[in-house]
């Protein structure tokens, strides 16, 4: 969600970032959002499909933000942590409520002192990237919203959900072209724990 105040919120319905203590003596969320290479993609077998290095991304986004807030829902509890001015913890992880679902909500505001040309996000660039991610992760539903306009009538929300994966992506890319073949040539398989979709 692109928010009216210039911040961005990202919510998922995954298992939620672990909220226990890390071996470093810091809470796990503090490690995830402040230390490079701390995310789950660097653990063996963490992901079947990857769209980027978000273990690096989470801490880098935090470092480049004026502030970042994280709400974590797991094990029946809602936890909260806040960072400011480049990733400094100003509100350590604490339990702030209970919940029945799981997931993580991250809201951040880019730091105008770092991004001195603009901190305004381009909706069409984000929408196009989200569409690609939905194609490349078949079956995943991603909803993107732009709530920056003062008038709620002009708020935009689009949902991207493709059961056909990259096969459907090729059909989309070919929609304005004359295709060489009526059918999209497609294959998928797994060998030695490596999944490939072509």
Tab-separated table of C-alpha atoms in Angstrom:
chain	number	residue	atom	x	y	z
A	1	UNK	CA	0.000	0.000	0.000
A	2	UNK	CA	1.337	3.409	-0.991
A	3	UNK	CA	0.196	5.541	1.944
A	4	UNK	CA	-0.845	9.209	1.920
A	5	UNK	CA	2.086	10.237	4.158
A	6	UNK	CA	4.646	8.913	1.642
A	7	UNK	CA	5.245	5.667	3.499
A	8	UNK	CA	4.757	2.172	2.099
A	9	UNK	CA	3.144	-0.781	3.896
A	10	UNK	CA	3.766	-4.400	2.953
A	11	UNK	CA	1.718	-7.150	4.599
A	12	UNK	CA	1.939	-10.891	4.142
A	13	UNK	CA	0.083	-13.850	5.599
A	14	UNK	CA	3.165	-16.015	6.124
A	15	UNK	CA	4.297	-17.520	9.406
A	16	UNK	CA	5.552	-14.179	10.749
A	17	UNK	CA	9.154	-13.280	11.517
A	18	UNK	CA	10.333	-15.330	14.531
A	19	UNK	CA	10.104	-13.221	17.680
A	20	UNK	CA	12.475	-15.072	19.999
A	21	UNK	CA	15.952	-14.019	21.046
A	22	UNK	CA	18.821	-14.457	18.610
A	23	UNK	CA	22.167	-15.939	19.661
A	24	UNK	CA	23.606	-12.399	19.364
A	25	UNK	CA	21.523	-11.300	22.352
A	26	UNK	CA	19.218	-9.189	20.159
A	27	UNK	CA	15.624	-10.075	19.293
A	28	UNK	CA	15.368	-11.961	15.989
A	29	UNK	CA	13.370	-9.150	14.291
A	30	UNK	CA	16.051	-6.647	15.297
A	31	UNK	CA	18.678	-8.890	13.677
A	32	UNK	CA	16.555	-9.431	10.524
A	33	UNK	CA	15.942	-5.697	10.029
A	34	UNK	CA	19.403	-4.373	10.951
A	35	UNK	CA	22.006	-6.997	9.971
A	36	UNK	CA	22.894	-7.800	6.342
A	37	UNK	CA	22.401	-11.416	5.210
A	38	UNK	CA	20.202	-12.267	8.197
A	39	UNK	CA	17.068	-13.200	6.231
A	40	UNK	CA	15.678	-16.676	5.618
A	41	UNK	CA	16.921	-16.938	2.028
A	42	UNK	CA	20.401	-17.616	3.328
A	43	UNK	CA	19.246	-20.688	5.225
A	44	UNK	CA	19.303	-24.014	3.411
A	45	UNK	CA	15.972	-24.935	1.813
A	46	UNK	CA	14.188	-21.772	2.907
A	47	UNK	CA	12.556	-20.948	-0.410
A	48	UNK	CA	11.249	-22.812	-3.435
A	49	UNK	CA	11.001	-19.602	-5.480
A	50	UNK	CA	12.878	-16.364	-4.884
A	51	UNK	CA	12.272	-12.906	-6.294
A	52	UNK	CA	15.279	-11.193	-4.713
A	53	UNK	CA	17.513	-11.134	-1.674
A	54	UNK	CA	15.094	-9.802	0.909
A	55	UNK	CA	17.428	-10.785	3.770
A	56	UNK	CA	19.610	-7.990	2.461
A	57	UNK	CA	16.628	-5.936	1.308
A	58	UNK	CA	14.909	-5.665	4.691
A	59	UNK	CA	17.976	-4.297	6.452
A	60	UNK	CA	18.899	-2.029	3.532
A	61	UNK	CA	15.373	-0.588	3.312
A	62	UNK	CA	15.537	0.058	7.056
A	63	UNK	CA	18.933	1.758	6.719
A	64	UNK	CA	17.561	4.048	3.981
A	65	UNK	CA	14.367	4.926	5.851
A	66	UNK	CA	13.467	7.842	8.080
A	67	UNK	CA	11.487	5.285	10.088
A	68	UNK	CA	10.274	1.703	9.872
A	69	UNK	CA	7.605	-0.060	11.925
A	70	UNK	CA	7.123	-3.817	11.989
A	71	UNK	CA	4.107	-5.709	13.331
A	72	UNK	CA	4.544	-9.460	13.608
A	73	UNK	CA	1.658	-11.901	14.072
A	74	UNK	CA	2.624	-15.392	15.212
A	75	UNK	CA	1.963	-17.888	18.007
A	76	UNK	CA	-1.277	-16.032	18.841
A	77	UNK	CA	0.466	-12.748	19.678
A	78	UNK	CA	0.984	-9.403	17.961
A	79	UNK	CA	4.497	-7.959	18.369
A	80	UNK	CA	5.809	-4.484	17.464
A	81	UNK	CA	9.246	-2.956	16.855
A	82	UNK	CA	10.193	0.499	15.496
A	83	UNK	CA	13.376	1.841	13.927
A	84	UNK	CA	14.321	5.419	13.047
A	85	UNK	CA	17.064	7.352	11.234
A	86	UNK	CA	18.791	4.599	9.343
A	87	UNK	CA	17.769	1.557	11.338
A	88	UNK	CA	18.332	2.554	14.957
A	89	UNK	CA	15.957	0.684	17.265
A	90	UNK	CA	13.815	3.210	19.156
A	91	UNK	CA	11.042	0.868	20.332
A	92	UNK	CA	12.434	-2.601	21.107
A	93	UNK	CA	10.339	-5.656	20.293
A	94	UNK	CA	7.324	-5.937	22.577
A	95	UNK	CA	4.066	-7.838	22.655
A	96	UNK	CA	1.187	-5.428	22.006
A	97	UNK	CA	-1.798	-7.740	21.657
A	98	UNK	CA	-3.162	-11.078	20.574
A	99	UNK	CA	-4.230	-12.344	17.149
A	100	UNK	CA	-5.582	-15.425	15.444
A	101	UNK	CA	-3.746	-15.139	12.129
A	102	UNK	CA	-0.061	-14.968	11.193
A	103	UNK	CA	2.082	-12.687	9.065
A	104	UNK	CA	4.215	-9.571	9.078
A	105	UNK	CA	3.342	-5.930	8.351
A	106	UNK	CA	6.249	-3.616	7.525
A	107	UNK	CA	5.722	0.119	7.026
A	108	UNK	CA	8.621	2.383	6.093
A	109	UNK	CA	9.176	5.954	4.946
A	110	UNK	CA	12.164	6.667	2.674
A	111	UNK	CA	14.631	9.201	4.079
A	112	UNK	CA	14.519	12.446	2.053
A	113	UNK	CA	18.037	13.302	3.253
A	114	UNK	CA	19.305	10.241	1.368
A	115	UNK	CA	16.922	10.338	-1.599
A	116	UNK	CA	17.214	14.076	-2.201
A	117	UNK	CA	15.757	13.968	-5.747
A	118	UNK	CA	12.479	12.296	-4.776
A	119	UNK	CA	10.909	9.949	-2.264
A	120	UNK	CA	7.735	9.603	-4.316
A	121	UNK	CA	7.003	6.117	-5.618
A	122	UNK	CA	5.856	5.558	-9.197
A	123	UNK	CA	2.712	3.434	-9.037
A	124	UNK	CA	2.999	1.991	-12.557
A	125	UNK	CA	6.590	0.822	-11.913
A	126	UNK	CA	5.509	-0.918	-8.704
A	127	UNK	CA	2.398	-2.366	-10.345
A	128	UNK	CA	4.426	-3.819	-13.223
A	129	UNK	CA	6.963	-5.399	-10.831
A	130	UNK	CA	4.164	-6.857	-8.685
A	131	UNK	CA	2.513	-8.289	-11.818
A	132	UNK	CA	5.812	-9.987	-12.780
A	133	UNK	CA	6.195	-11.422	-9.276
A	134	UNK	CA	2.645	-12.821	-9.420
A	135	UNK	CA	3.348	-14.480	-12.781
A	136	UNK	CA	6.642	-15.944	-11.537
A	137	UNK	CA	5.048	-17.305	-8.337
A	138	UNK	CA	1.983	-19.041	-9.742
A	139	UNK	CA	-0.954	-19.247	-7.407
A	140	UNK	CA	0.233	-16.386	-5.172
A	141	UNK	CA	-2.210	-13.476	-4.828
A	142	UNK	CA	-0.639	-10.007	-4.556
A	143	UNK	CA	-2.737	-6.891	-4.008
A	144	UNK	CA	-1.258	-3.434	-4.630
A	145	UNK	CA	-2.987	-0.206	-3.575
A	146	UNK	CA	-2.288	3.481	-4.052
A	147	UNK	CA	-4.001	5.536	-1.326
A	148	UNK	CA	-2.023	8.748	-1.789
A	149	UNK	CA	-4.768	10.883	-3.323
A	150	UNK	CA	-6.705	13.069	-0.886
A	151	UNK	CA	-9.935	11.894	-2.516
A	152	UNK	CA	-10.672	8.218	-1.708
A	153	UNK	CA	-12.532	7.937	-5.035
A	154	UNK	CA	-9.148	8.068	-6.778
A	155	UNK	CA	-7.535	5.334	-4.700
A	156	UNK	CA	-6.427	2.434	-6.885
A	157	UNK	CA	-6.330	-1.242	-5.898
A	158	UNK	CA	-5.326	-4.040	-8.259
A	159	UNK	CA	-5.079	-7.779	-7.594
A	160	UNK	CA	-2.635	-10.052	-9.422
A	161	UNK	CA	-3.162	-13.813	-9.286
A	162	UNK	CA	-2.080	-16.197	-12.019
A	163	UNK	CA	-2.623	-19.946	-11.755
A	164	UNK	CA	-0.747	-20.494	-15.030
A	165	UNK	CA	2.557	-19.014	-13.864
A	166	UNK	CA	5.115	-18.257	-16.556
A	167	UNK	CA	2.943	-19.908	-19.210
A	168	UNK	CA	0.320	-17.257	-18.509
A	169	UNK	CA	3.099	-14.610	-18.452
A	170	UNK	CA	4.182	-15.541	-21.987
A	171	UNK	CA	0.543	-15.290	-23.131
A	172	UNK	CA	0.364	-11.825	-21.511
A	173	UNK	CA	3.638	-10.711	-23.173
A	174	UNK	CA	2.384	-11.996	-26.544
A	175	UNK	CA	-1.028	-10.284	-26.295
A	176	UNK	CA	0.046	-7.406	-28.539
A	177	UNK	CA	2.131	-9.573	-30.900
A	178	UNK	CA	1.563	-12.204	-33.536
A	179	UNK	CA	2.607	-15.453	-31.860
A	180	UNK	CA	4.625	-18.036	-33.800
A	181	UNK	CA	2.687	-20.831	-32.122
A	182	UNK	CA	-0.887	-21.056	-30.910
A	183	UNK	CA	0.204	-22.943	-27.809
A	184	UNK	CA	2.798	-21.737	-25.335
A	185	UNK	CA	5.592	-24.312	-25.088
A	186	UNK	CA	5.863	-25.072	-21.378
A	187	UNK	CA	7.489	-27.549	-19.056
A	188	UNK	CA	8.206	-27.973	-15.365
A	189	UNK	CA	10.010	-30.541	-13.291
A	190	UNK	CA	12.125	-31.331	-10.265
A	191	UNK	CA	15.454	-33.135	-10.004
A	192	UNK	CA	17.652	-33.406	-6.910
A	193	UNK	CA	15.520	-30.847	-5.002
A	194	UNK	CA	15.874	-28.306	-7.816
A	195	UNK	CA	12.522	-27.141	-9.255
A	196	UNK	CA	12.542	-25.688	-12.781
A	197	UNK	CA	9.739	-24.029	-14.719
A	198	UNK	CA	10.407	-23.241	-18.393
